[in-house]
Short mmCIF file of N, CA and C in Angstrom, two decimals:
data_model
loop_
_atom_site.label_atom_id
_atom_site.label_comp_id
_atom_site.label_asym_id
_atom_site.label_seq_id
_atom_site.Cartn_x
_atom_site.Cartn_y
_atom_site.Cartn_z
N MET A 1 -43.98 15.19 -126.24
CA MET A 1 -43.20 15.76 -127.30
C MET A 1 -42.72 17.15 -126.93
N ALA A 2 -43.52 17.90 -126.18
CA ALA A 2 -43.11 19.22 -125.75
C ALA A 2 -41.91 19.14 -124.82
N GLU A 3 -41.86 18.10 -123.97
CA GLU A 3 -40.72 17.92 -123.07
C GLU A 3 -39.44 17.66 -123.84
N ARG A 4 -39.51 16.83 -124.89
CA ARG A 4 -38.32 16.54 -125.71
C ARG A 4 -37.88 17.80 -126.43
N SER A 5 -38.83 18.59 -126.91
CA SER A 5 -38.50 19.83 -127.60
C SER A 5 -37.80 20.80 -126.65
N LEU A 6 -38.29 20.90 -125.41
CA LEU A 6 -37.66 21.77 -124.42
C LEU A 6 -36.25 21.29 -124.12
N LEU A 7 -36.07 19.99 -123.95
CA LEU A 7 -34.74 19.44 -123.70
C LEU A 7 -33.81 19.75 -124.87
N ASP A 8 -34.30 19.58 -126.09
CA ASP A 8 -33.50 19.91 -127.27
C ASP A 8 -33.09 21.38 -127.28
N ASP A 9 -34.03 22.27 -126.92
CA ASP A 9 -33.73 23.70 -126.89
C ASP A 9 -32.69 24.03 -125.83
N ILE A 10 -32.81 23.42 -124.65
CA ILE A 10 -31.88 23.71 -123.56
C ILE A 10 -30.48 23.20 -123.88
N LEU A 11 -30.39 21.94 -124.34
CA LEU A 11 -29.09 21.36 -124.62
C LEU A 11 -28.45 21.96 -125.87
N GLY A 12 -29.27 22.30 -126.84
CA GLY A 12 -28.73 22.84 -128.08
C GLY A 12 -27.84 21.82 -128.78
N GLU A 13 -27.22 22.25 -129.84
CA GLU A 13 -26.30 21.38 -130.57
C GLU A 13 -24.98 22.10 -130.76
N GLY A 14 -23.92 21.46 -130.30
CA GLY A 14 -22.59 21.99 -130.51
C GLY A 14 -22.11 21.69 -131.92
N GLU A 15 -20.84 21.84 -132.13
CA GLU A 15 -20.28 21.68 -133.48
C GLU A 15 -19.97 20.23 -133.85
N VAL A 16 -19.88 19.35 -132.87
CA VAL A 16 -19.42 17.99 -133.14
C VAL A 16 -20.58 17.01 -132.96
N SER A 17 -20.73 16.10 -133.92
CA SER A 17 -21.72 15.04 -133.79
C SER A 17 -21.26 13.83 -134.60
N GLY A 18 -21.86 12.71 -134.31
CA GLY A 18 -21.52 11.50 -135.05
C GLY A 18 -22.62 10.47 -134.92
N ILE A 19 -22.68 9.58 -135.89
CA ILE A 19 -23.65 8.48 -135.87
C ILE A 19 -22.88 7.19 -136.13
N VAL A 20 -23.15 6.18 -135.29
CA VAL A 20 -22.45 4.91 -135.40
C VAL A 20 -23.47 3.78 -135.49
N ALA A 21 -23.34 2.94 -136.50
CA ALA A 21 -24.18 1.74 -136.61
C ALA A 21 -23.49 0.63 -135.82
N LEU A 22 -24.20 0.05 -134.88
CA LEU A 22 -23.64 -0.98 -134.01
C LEU A 22 -23.96 -2.37 -134.56
N PRO A 23 -23.16 -3.37 -134.20
CA PRO A 23 -23.37 -4.73 -134.73
C PRO A 23 -24.73 -5.33 -134.41
N ASP A 24 -25.35 -4.89 -133.30
CA ASP A 24 -26.66 -5.45 -132.91
C ASP A 24 -27.84 -4.74 -133.57
N ARG A 25 -27.56 -4.00 -134.64
CA ARG A 25 -28.55 -3.27 -135.44
C ARG A 25 -29.08 -2.03 -134.74
N ARG A 26 -28.47 -1.64 -133.62
CA ARG A 26 -28.84 -0.37 -133.00
C ARG A 26 -27.98 0.72 -133.61
N VAL A 27 -28.41 1.95 -133.46
CA VAL A 27 -27.67 3.10 -133.95
C VAL A 27 -27.41 4.02 -132.77
N ALA A 28 -26.18 4.50 -132.65
CA ALA A 28 -25.83 5.46 -131.60
C ALA A 28 -25.59 6.81 -132.25
N GLN A 29 -26.26 7.83 -131.73
CA GLN A 29 -26.06 9.20 -132.19
C GLN A 29 -25.43 9.97 -131.03
N VAL A 30 -24.29 10.59 -131.28
CA VAL A 30 -23.59 11.37 -130.26
C VAL A 30 -23.61 12.82 -130.72
N GLN A 31 -24.09 13.70 -129.84
CA GLN A 31 -24.21 15.12 -130.19
C GLN A 31 -23.63 15.96 -129.07
N GLU A 32 -22.69 16.83 -129.42
CA GLU A 32 -22.15 17.77 -128.45
C GLU A 32 -23.24 18.76 -128.07
N SER A 33 -23.31 19.10 -126.79
CA SER A 33 -24.25 20.11 -126.31
C SER A 33 -23.56 21.46 -126.31
N VAL A 34 -24.34 22.52 -126.19
CA VAL A 34 -23.74 23.85 -126.06
C VAL A 34 -23.21 24.06 -124.64
N MET A 35 -23.55 23.15 -123.73
CA MET A 35 -23.04 23.23 -122.36
C MET A 35 -21.72 22.47 -122.26
N ALA A 36 -20.73 23.09 -121.68
CA ALA A 36 -19.40 22.49 -121.59
C ALA A 36 -19.44 21.13 -120.93
N GLY A 37 -18.85 20.15 -121.59
CA GLY A 37 -18.71 18.83 -121.02
C GLY A 37 -19.93 17.94 -121.09
N LEU A 38 -21.01 18.41 -121.67
CA LEU A 38 -22.23 17.60 -121.75
C LEU A 38 -22.47 17.12 -123.17
N TRP A 39 -22.48 15.81 -123.31
CA TRP A 39 -22.75 15.18 -124.60
C TRP A 39 -24.05 14.41 -124.47
N ARG A 40 -24.82 14.43 -125.51
CA ARG A 40 -26.08 13.70 -125.53
C ARG A 40 -25.90 12.47 -126.40
N VAL A 41 -26.23 11.32 -125.83
CA VAL A 41 -26.10 10.06 -126.56
C VAL A 41 -27.48 9.44 -126.65
N ARG A 42 -27.88 9.15 -127.87
CA ARG A 42 -29.17 8.50 -128.09
C ARG A 42 -28.93 7.18 -128.81
N PHE A 43 -29.55 6.13 -128.32
CA PHE A 43 -29.51 4.84 -129.00
C PHE A 43 -30.90 4.55 -129.54
N THR A 44 -30.96 4.06 -130.76
CA THR A 44 -32.23 3.61 -131.31
C THR A 44 -32.11 2.13 -131.62
N ASP A 45 -33.19 1.41 -131.40
CA ASP A 45 -33.17 -0.01 -131.74
C ASP A 45 -33.58 -0.18 -133.20
N ALA A 46 -33.72 -1.42 -133.63
CA ALA A 46 -34.02 -1.70 -135.04
C ALA A 46 -35.34 -1.08 -135.48
N SER A 47 -36.28 -0.88 -134.55
CA SER A 47 -37.56 -0.29 -134.92
C SER A 47 -37.54 1.24 -134.85
N GLY A 48 -36.42 1.81 -134.41
CA GLY A 48 -36.30 3.27 -134.32
C GLY A 48 -36.66 3.84 -132.96
N ALA A 49 -37.00 2.99 -131.99
CA ALA A 49 -37.38 3.46 -130.66
C ALA A 49 -36.15 3.95 -129.90
N ARG A 50 -36.27 5.11 -129.27
CA ARG A 50 -35.16 5.65 -128.48
C ARG A 50 -35.41 5.38 -127.00
N VAL A 51 -34.40 4.85 -126.31
CA VAL A 51 -34.47 4.72 -124.86
C VAL A 51 -33.28 5.38 -124.18
N ALA A 52 -32.25 5.71 -124.89
CA ALA A 52 -31.02 6.20 -124.27
C ALA A 52 -31.10 7.62 -123.75
N ASP A 53 -32.04 8.43 -124.20
CA ASP A 53 -32.19 9.76 -123.62
C ASP A 53 -32.46 9.65 -122.12
N TYR A 54 -33.28 8.71 -121.75
CA TYR A 54 -33.55 8.47 -120.34
C TYR A 54 -32.29 8.03 -119.62
N VAL A 55 -31.58 7.10 -120.23
CA VAL A 55 -30.38 6.54 -119.61
C VAL A 55 -29.32 7.61 -119.42
N GLU A 56 -29.09 8.43 -120.43
CA GLU A 56 -28.07 9.46 -120.33
C GLU A 56 -28.40 10.45 -119.22
N VAL A 57 -29.64 10.86 -119.11
CA VAL A 57 -30.02 11.77 -118.04
C VAL A 57 -29.83 11.10 -116.68
N ALA A 58 -30.21 9.84 -116.57
CA ALA A 58 -30.04 9.12 -115.31
C ALA A 58 -28.56 9.04 -114.93
N LYS A 59 -27.70 8.76 -115.90
CA LYS A 59 -26.27 8.68 -115.62
C LYS A 59 -25.74 10.02 -115.14
N ARG A 60 -26.24 11.10 -115.72
CA ARG A 60 -25.76 12.43 -115.34
C ARG A 60 -26.16 12.79 -113.92
N LEU A 61 -27.29 12.26 -113.44
CA LEU A 61 -27.78 12.62 -112.11
C LEU A 61 -27.26 11.70 -111.02
N ASP A 62 -26.81 10.52 -111.37
CA ASP A 62 -26.33 9.56 -110.38
C ASP A 62 -25.12 10.14 -109.65
N GLY A 63 -25.22 10.21 -108.34
CA GLY A 63 -24.12 10.70 -107.53
C GLY A 63 -24.05 12.21 -107.36
N VAL A 64 -25.00 12.95 -107.93
CA VAL A 64 -25.02 14.40 -107.78
C VAL A 64 -25.58 14.74 -106.40
N PRO A 65 -24.84 15.53 -105.60
CA PRO A 65 -25.33 15.88 -104.27
C PRO A 65 -26.70 16.57 -104.35
N GLY A 66 -27.61 16.15 -103.49
CA GLY A 66 -28.94 16.75 -103.44
C GLY A 66 -29.98 16.05 -104.30
N VAL A 67 -29.56 15.17 -105.20
CA VAL A 67 -30.52 14.44 -106.04
C VAL A 67 -30.90 13.16 -105.29
N ALA A 68 -32.16 13.08 -104.87
CA ALA A 68 -32.61 11.96 -104.05
C ALA A 68 -33.23 10.83 -104.86
N GLY A 69 -33.60 11.08 -106.10
CA GLY A 69 -34.23 10.06 -106.92
C GLY A 69 -34.55 10.61 -108.30
N ILE A 70 -35.11 9.74 -109.15
CA ILE A 70 -35.46 10.13 -110.51
C ILE A 70 -36.91 9.78 -110.77
N GLU A 71 -37.66 10.75 -111.27
CA GLU A 71 -39.01 10.47 -111.76
C GLU A 71 -38.88 10.15 -113.24
N LEU A 72 -39.23 8.95 -113.60
CA LEU A 72 -39.15 8.49 -114.98
C LEU A 72 -40.54 8.62 -115.60
N ASN A 73 -40.74 9.64 -116.39
CA ASN A 73 -42.04 9.90 -117.00
C ASN A 73 -42.12 9.14 -118.32
N ILE A 74 -42.70 7.94 -118.27
CA ILE A 74 -42.79 7.12 -119.48
C ILE A 74 -44.13 7.28 -120.17
N SER A 75 -44.93 8.24 -119.72
CA SER A 75 -46.24 8.44 -120.34
C SER A 75 -46.20 9.40 -121.51
N CYS A 76 -45.03 9.98 -121.78
CA CYS A 76 -44.89 10.87 -122.94
C CYS A 76 -44.73 10.05 -124.21
N PRO A 77 -45.19 10.55 -125.34
CA PRO A 77 -45.09 9.79 -126.60
C PRO A 77 -43.65 9.51 -127.00
N ASN A 78 -43.42 8.30 -127.53
CA ASN A 78 -42.13 7.89 -128.05
C ASN A 78 -42.13 8.20 -129.55
N VAL A 79 -41.44 9.24 -129.93
CA VAL A 79 -41.43 9.69 -131.32
C VAL A 79 -40.96 8.59 -132.27
N GLY A 80 -39.99 7.80 -131.83
CA GLY A 80 -39.44 6.75 -132.69
C GLY A 80 -40.42 5.64 -133.02
N LYS A 81 -41.47 5.48 -132.24
CA LYS A 81 -42.47 4.45 -132.52
C LYS A 81 -43.81 5.09 -132.88
N GLY A 82 -43.77 6.17 -133.61
CA GLY A 82 -44.99 6.79 -134.09
C GLY A 82 -45.87 7.37 -133.00
N GLY A 83 -45.29 7.81 -131.90
CA GLY A 83 -46.07 8.43 -130.83
C GLY A 83 -46.54 7.45 -129.76
N LEU A 84 -46.18 6.16 -129.87
CA LEU A 84 -46.57 5.19 -128.85
C LEU A 84 -45.99 5.60 -127.51
N GLN A 85 -46.81 5.56 -126.48
CA GLN A 85 -46.32 5.83 -125.14
C GLN A 85 -45.74 4.55 -124.56
N PHE A 86 -44.56 4.65 -123.95
CA PHE A 86 -43.97 3.49 -123.29
C PHE A 86 -44.95 2.95 -122.25
N ALA A 87 -45.68 3.85 -121.60
CA ALA A 87 -46.52 3.48 -120.46
C ALA A 87 -47.77 2.70 -120.82
N ILE A 88 -48.09 2.54 -122.08
CA ILE A 88 -49.28 1.76 -122.43
C ILE A 88 -48.92 0.38 -122.96
N ASP A 89 -47.63 0.06 -122.96
CA ASP A 89 -47.16 -1.25 -123.42
C ASP A 89 -46.24 -1.82 -122.34
N ALA A 90 -46.63 -2.95 -121.75
CA ALA A 90 -45.87 -3.52 -120.64
C ALA A 90 -44.42 -3.82 -121.02
N GLY A 91 -44.20 -4.36 -122.21
CA GLY A 91 -42.84 -4.68 -122.64
C GLY A 91 -41.98 -3.45 -122.81
N ALA A 92 -42.53 -2.42 -123.46
CA ALA A 92 -41.78 -1.18 -123.66
C ALA A 92 -41.52 -0.49 -122.32
N ALA A 93 -42.50 -0.51 -121.43
CA ALA A 93 -42.34 0.12 -120.12
C ALA A 93 -41.24 -0.57 -119.32
N ALA A 94 -41.23 -1.91 -119.36
CA ALA A 94 -40.20 -2.65 -118.64
C ALA A 94 -38.82 -2.42 -119.26
N GLU A 95 -38.75 -2.35 -120.58
CA GLU A 95 -37.47 -2.17 -121.26
C GLU A 95 -36.82 -0.84 -120.90
N VAL A 96 -37.58 0.24 -120.97
CA VAL A 96 -36.99 1.54 -120.67
C VAL A 96 -36.67 1.67 -119.18
N THR A 97 -37.51 1.09 -118.32
CA THR A 97 -37.24 1.12 -116.89
C THR A 97 -35.97 0.33 -116.56
N ALA A 98 -35.81 -0.83 -117.18
CA ALA A 98 -34.62 -1.64 -116.95
C ALA A 98 -33.36 -0.92 -117.43
N ALA A 99 -33.47 -0.20 -118.56
CA ALA A 99 -32.32 0.55 -119.07
C ALA A 99 -31.90 1.64 -118.09
N VAL A 100 -32.87 2.34 -117.52
CA VAL A 100 -32.55 3.38 -116.54
C VAL A 100 -32.00 2.74 -115.27
N ARG A 101 -32.58 1.63 -114.85
CA ARG A 101 -32.10 0.97 -113.63
C ARG A 101 -30.64 0.56 -113.78
N ARG A 102 -30.25 0.09 -114.95
CA ARG A 102 -28.85 -0.30 -115.16
C ARG A 102 -27.92 0.92 -115.09
N ALA A 103 -28.45 2.11 -115.32
CA ALA A 103 -27.62 3.31 -115.36
C ALA A 103 -27.48 4.00 -114.01
N THR A 104 -28.35 3.69 -113.06
CA THR A 104 -28.32 4.41 -111.79
C THR A 104 -28.78 3.54 -110.64
N ASP A 105 -28.29 3.88 -109.45
CA ASP A 105 -28.76 3.22 -108.23
C ASP A 105 -29.75 4.10 -107.47
N LEU A 106 -30.04 5.30 -108.00
CA LEU A 106 -31.00 6.19 -107.37
C LEU A 106 -32.39 5.57 -107.37
N PRO A 107 -33.22 5.93 -106.39
CA PRO A 107 -34.61 5.45 -106.41
C PRO A 107 -35.32 5.94 -107.68
N LEU A 108 -36.13 5.06 -108.26
CA LEU A 108 -36.90 5.41 -109.45
C LEU A 108 -38.38 5.51 -109.10
N LEU A 109 -38.99 6.59 -109.51
CA LEU A 109 -40.43 6.76 -109.42
C LEU A 109 -40.92 6.78 -110.85
N VAL A 110 -41.62 5.74 -111.28
CA VAL A 110 -42.03 5.62 -112.67
C VAL A 110 -43.45 6.13 -112.82
N LYS A 111 -43.61 7.17 -113.62
CA LYS A 111 -44.92 7.78 -113.85
C LYS A 111 -45.66 7.01 -114.94
N LEU A 112 -46.79 6.43 -114.56
CA LEU A 112 -47.57 5.63 -115.50
C LEU A 112 -48.63 6.49 -116.19
N SER A 113 -49.26 5.91 -117.17
CA SER A 113 -50.30 6.61 -117.92
C SER A 113 -51.69 6.20 -117.45
N PRO A 114 -52.62 7.13 -117.35
CA PRO A 114 -54.00 6.77 -117.03
C PRO A 114 -54.76 6.27 -118.27
N ASN A 115 -54.11 6.28 -119.42
CA ASN A 115 -54.76 5.95 -120.68
C ASN A 115 -54.71 4.47 -121.02
N VAL A 116 -54.94 3.63 -120.03
CA VAL A 116 -54.99 2.18 -120.23
C VAL A 116 -56.20 1.63 -119.49
N ALA A 117 -56.72 0.52 -119.98
CA ALA A 117 -57.88 -0.09 -119.33
C ALA A 117 -57.50 -0.72 -117.99
N ASP A 118 -56.29 -1.30 -117.93
CA ASP A 118 -55.83 -1.96 -116.70
C ASP A 118 -54.33 -1.70 -116.55
N VAL A 119 -53.96 -0.92 -115.57
CA VAL A 119 -52.56 -0.54 -115.37
C VAL A 119 -51.77 -1.63 -114.65
N ARG A 120 -52.44 -2.60 -114.06
CA ARG A 120 -51.75 -3.61 -113.25
C ARG A 120 -50.68 -4.40 -114.01
N PRO A 121 -50.93 -4.90 -115.23
CA PRO A 121 -49.87 -5.65 -115.93
C PRO A 121 -48.65 -4.78 -116.23
N ILE A 122 -48.88 -3.52 -116.50
CA ILE A 122 -47.76 -2.61 -116.79
C ILE A 122 -46.98 -2.34 -115.51
N ALA A 123 -47.69 -2.11 -114.41
CA ALA A 123 -47.03 -1.87 -113.13
C ALA A 123 -46.22 -3.09 -112.69
N LYS A 124 -46.75 -4.29 -112.91
CA LYS A 124 -46.03 -5.51 -112.54
C LYS A 124 -44.77 -5.69 -113.39
N ALA A 125 -44.86 -5.37 -114.67
CA ALA A 125 -43.69 -5.48 -115.55
C ALA A 125 -42.60 -4.52 -115.11
N ILE A 126 -42.99 -3.33 -114.73
CA ILE A 126 -42.03 -2.32 -114.24
C ILE A 126 -41.43 -2.74 -112.91
N ALA A 127 -42.28 -3.19 -112.00
CA ALA A 127 -41.82 -3.59 -110.66
C ALA A 127 -40.79 -4.73 -110.75
N ALA A 128 -40.93 -5.58 -111.75
CA ALA A 128 -40.01 -6.72 -111.90
C ALA A 128 -38.59 -6.28 -112.25
N VAL A 129 -38.43 -5.08 -112.81
CA VAL A 129 -37.09 -4.63 -113.22
C VAL A 129 -36.63 -3.36 -112.53
N ALA A 130 -37.48 -2.74 -111.72
CA ALA A 130 -37.17 -1.41 -111.18
C ALA A 130 -36.30 -1.42 -109.94
N GLN A 131 -36.28 -2.51 -109.21
CA GLN A 131 -35.53 -2.55 -107.95
C GLN A 131 -34.03 -2.74 -108.23
N PRO A 132 -33.18 -2.03 -107.46
CA PRO A 132 -31.72 -2.18 -107.66
C PRO A 132 -31.23 -3.56 -107.26
#
């Protein structure tokens, strides 16, 4: 949550924003940043879970000279699901990893959580979708 707060502080909020309800029951929130040319797009699914913050950052880094890969830290709490960490649920971990994979061809290093009894099913779910 501290990481999301820092990101919110850095990006700030410009004067323009909008919210769009999509036919598939997802909601898109578009917010102008205080940085020129940078817009933040967040998608939430029907349960309120956000995955697009990861995707938008991945899209911004794809093709930037000097960026060799992306560390996807999925062990941070997902505010939209009451603090659930993506990294402790194999389905959620695979879903967010697949969303980032669709957004970039950069190598992905997915940071898992030590707060699980057995990390192997989660790692296997991620490995199934992480390769380009």
